[in-house]
Amino acid sequence: IFLAAVVSPVRASEDICSTTDTGLSGKELAVTCYVGNFLTKMLGELNSGQNKTAEHVRVHLLPYLGGVATLKALTSDIPDDPECTVCYTNVSTSHGLTGLREMLSESQLASYDSVSVCYARLTDAIMNNLPKSPCGIWLKALREVSPFKQTLTMLEKIFSVSKRASLCEEPSREMLGDLAGDLAEIAAMHDTM
């Protein structure tokens, strides 16, 4: 029994907003908490058998990461406007993503908003690191890796190659790298335990 506990520790909690559970603090925790609120939900749906295209996730992730301004833009933006931020209108999506945002506490929202994340770059980094089907259209479920672990691993990788938690810098090749391979390694380690 002791050996099993050492090889495969059981987490009492997997709170993506917890310093204790994530090992993160400050701006990295603020970004992880906010992003994790979206990703752990989405990855949980994916792992439970819901199919999702990468584009479906992107068109929801970008306005969510942009915060209040981009969620508001969802109520009136159009692709004909060369200065659009989300470039489509969907009031229902705006309300749904605003509701998801409001699941976080005021202090969690204030912490994320104060980082002034470059949300387009963060969206690109996340989308580039989500596991996809060979054709790149469908997101690929990794049922053997919890949504918490997938999210935390992805964001730790993004932070490790970024100079700032806000990602407001020129993106490096490493930032836009392939997390799918990293997560496959985690899944393979899980299978051998």
XYZ file of C-alpha atoms in Angstrom:
193
model
C 0.000 0.000 0.000
C 2.836 2.412 0.813
C 4.468 1.773 -2.575
C 1.193 2.501 -4.377
C 0.868 5.785 -2.500
C 4.422 6.798 -3.447
C 4.085 5.830 -7.116
C 0.607 7.223 -7.629
C -0.208 9.928 -5.083
C -3.889 10.745 -4.747
C -4.728 14.431 -4.648
C -7.349 15.388 -2.150
C -8.023 18.434 -4.279
C -7.267 19.738 -7.731
C -8.110 23.423 -7.405
C -6.651 25.268 -10.394
C -6.860 28.521 -8.399
C -4.927 27.190 -5.388
C -1.285 27.994 -4.709
C -1.074 24.729 -2.756
C -2.448 22.589 -5.601
C -0.686 24.347 -8.486
C 2.575 25.416 -6.867
C 2.125 28.798 -8.550
C 1.744 32.288 -7.132
C 1.434 35.895 -8.214
C 0.717 36.668 -11.865
C 1.210 33.077 -12.990
C -1.429 31.900 -10.508
C -3.789 34.720 -11.575
C -3.515 33.675 -15.239
C -3.699 29.952 -14.436
C -6.809 30.429 -12.308
C -8.648 32.441 -14.961
C -7.564 30.296 -17.905
C -8.134 27.144 -15.867
C -11.705 28.153 -15.178
C -12.329 27.788 -18.930
C -9.933 24.969 -19.796
C -10.747 22.541 -16.988
C -14.435 22.803 -17.909
C -13.759 22.362 -21.631
C -11.253 19.523 -21.161
C -13.656 17.787 -18.778
C -16.362 17.934 -21.463
C -13.893 16.630 -24.040
C -12.753 13.804 -21.763
C -16.371 12.832 -21.084
C -16.946 12.191 -24.790
C -18.095 15.529 -26.239
C -16.455 16.187 -29.598
C -15.103 19.703 -30.106
C -13.366 21.278 -33.043
C -10.323 23.419 -32.405
C -12.087 26.356 -34.061
C -15.120 25.988 -31.779
C -12.837 26.258 -28.761
C -10.811 29.139 -30.245
C -13.876 31.306 -30.940
C -14.915 30.893 -27.299
C -11.458 31.057 -25.708
C -10.305 34.317 -27.306
C -13.204 36.483 -26.091
C -13.073 34.824 -22.669
C -9.348 35.543 -22.282
C -9.851 39.133 -23.439
C -12.095 39.781 -20.458
C -14.858 42.330 -20.147
C -14.004 44.282 -23.320
C -14.023 41.279 -25.653
C -17.039 39.715 -23.976
C -18.868 42.984 -24.606
C -17.565 43.037 -28.190
C -19.357 39.721 -28.765
C -22.623 41.652 -28.666
C -21.772 43.870 -31.658
C -18.504 42.991 -33.434
C -18.601 42.196 -37.149
C -15.906 40.772 -39.444
C -16.310 43.693 -41.887
C -14.765 46.003 -39.265
C -10.969 45.930 -39.723
C -10.596 46.895 -36.052
C -12.857 44.164 -34.672
C -11.533 42.233 -31.683
C -13.597 39.034 -31.764
C -15.023 39.705 -35.254
C -18.391 38.016 -34.797
C -21.586 38.666 -32.882
C -23.211 36.145 -30.591
C -25.102 37.541 -27.620
C -25.767 34.081 -26.209
C -22.045 33.262 -26.226
C -21.319 36.602 -24.575
C -23.768 35.812 -21.775
C -22.470 32.256 -21.342
C -18.802 33.270 -21.199
C -19.615 36.197 -18.908
C -21.374 33.727 -16.610
C -18.304 31.485 -16.653
C -16.099 34.484 -15.826
C -18.402 35.446 -12.981
C -17.874 32.027 -11.374
C -14.552 33.400 -10.139
C -14.324 35.676 -7.110
C -13.908 39.427 -7.457
C -10.327 39.157 -6.204
C -9.516 36.403 -8.724
C -10.942 38.522 -11.547
C -9.093 41.626 -10.361
C -5.848 39.631 -10.202
C -6.250 38.361 -13.773
C -7.379 41.711 -15.143
C -4.392 43.467 -13.509
C -1.959 41.258 -15.475
C -3.209 42.823 -18.749
C -2.740 39.589 -20.652
C -2.084 39.781 -24.373
C -5.097 37.558 -24.915
C -4.542 36.895 -28.625
C -1.037 35.537 -27.945
C -2.262 33.509 -24.980
C -5.066 32.097 -27.128
C -2.550 31.133 -29.828
C -0.199 29.499 -27.314
C -3.026 27.482 -25.751
C -4.514 26.443 -29.086
C -1.092 25.409 -30.399
C -0.588 23.203 -27.358
C -3.968 21.481 -27.207
C -3.796 17.896 -28.510
C -5.540 17.549 -31.873
C -6.487 14.888 -34.360
C -3.988 14.251 -37.183
C -5.928 16.615 -39.466
C -5.871 19.370 -36.798
C -9.617 19.933 -36.912
C -10.714 18.012 -33.811
C -9.410 18.338 -30.281
C -8.179 15.041 -28.935
C -9.273 13.837 -25.505
C -6.590 12.632 -23.106
C -8.849 10.781 -20.703
C -5.912 9.379 -18.731
C -4.770 12.907 -17.767
C -7.096 15.026 -15.622
C -8.244 18.412 -16.951
C -6.427 19.978 -13.972
C -3.121 18.302 -14.911
C -3.537 19.061 -18.617
C -4.203 22.738 -17.867
C -1.429 23.098 -15.311
C 1.141 21.323 -17.516
C 0.234 23.466 -20.511
C 0.419 26.751 -18.633
C 3.659 25.813 -16.876
C 5.173 25.122 -20.298
C 3.890 28.414 -21.710
C 5.223 30.326 -18.675
C 8.589 28.544 -18.890
C 9.262 29.968 -22.345
C 7.641 33.356 -21.835
C 9.378 36.322 -20.232
C 6.117 37.509 -18.677
C 2.942 35.892 -17.403
C 1.063 38.381 -19.603
C 2.726 36.973 -22.774
C 3.119 40.580 -23.949
C 6.321 39.910 -25.868
C 7.281 38.430 -29.177
C 6.260 34.767 -29.024
C 9.109 32.292 -29.215
C 9.038 29.025 -31.126
C 9.052 27.248 -27.763
C 6.004 29.220 -26.581
C 4.090 28.036 -29.601
C 5.454 24.502 -29.260
C 3.801 21.136 -29.146
C 2.422 20.302 -25.713
C 0.580 17.305 -27.131
C 3.854 15.371 -27.047
C 4.460 16.420 -23.431
C 0.977 15.299 -22.409
C 1.410 12.004 -24.276
C 4.533 11.431 -22.139
C 2.475 12.079 -18.988
C -0.167 9.623 -20.215
C 2.534 7.015 -20.959
C 3.980 7.482 -17.464
C 0.482 7.017 -16.051
C 0.068 3.771 -17.999
C 3.288 2.354 -16.524
C 2.328 3.108 -12.936
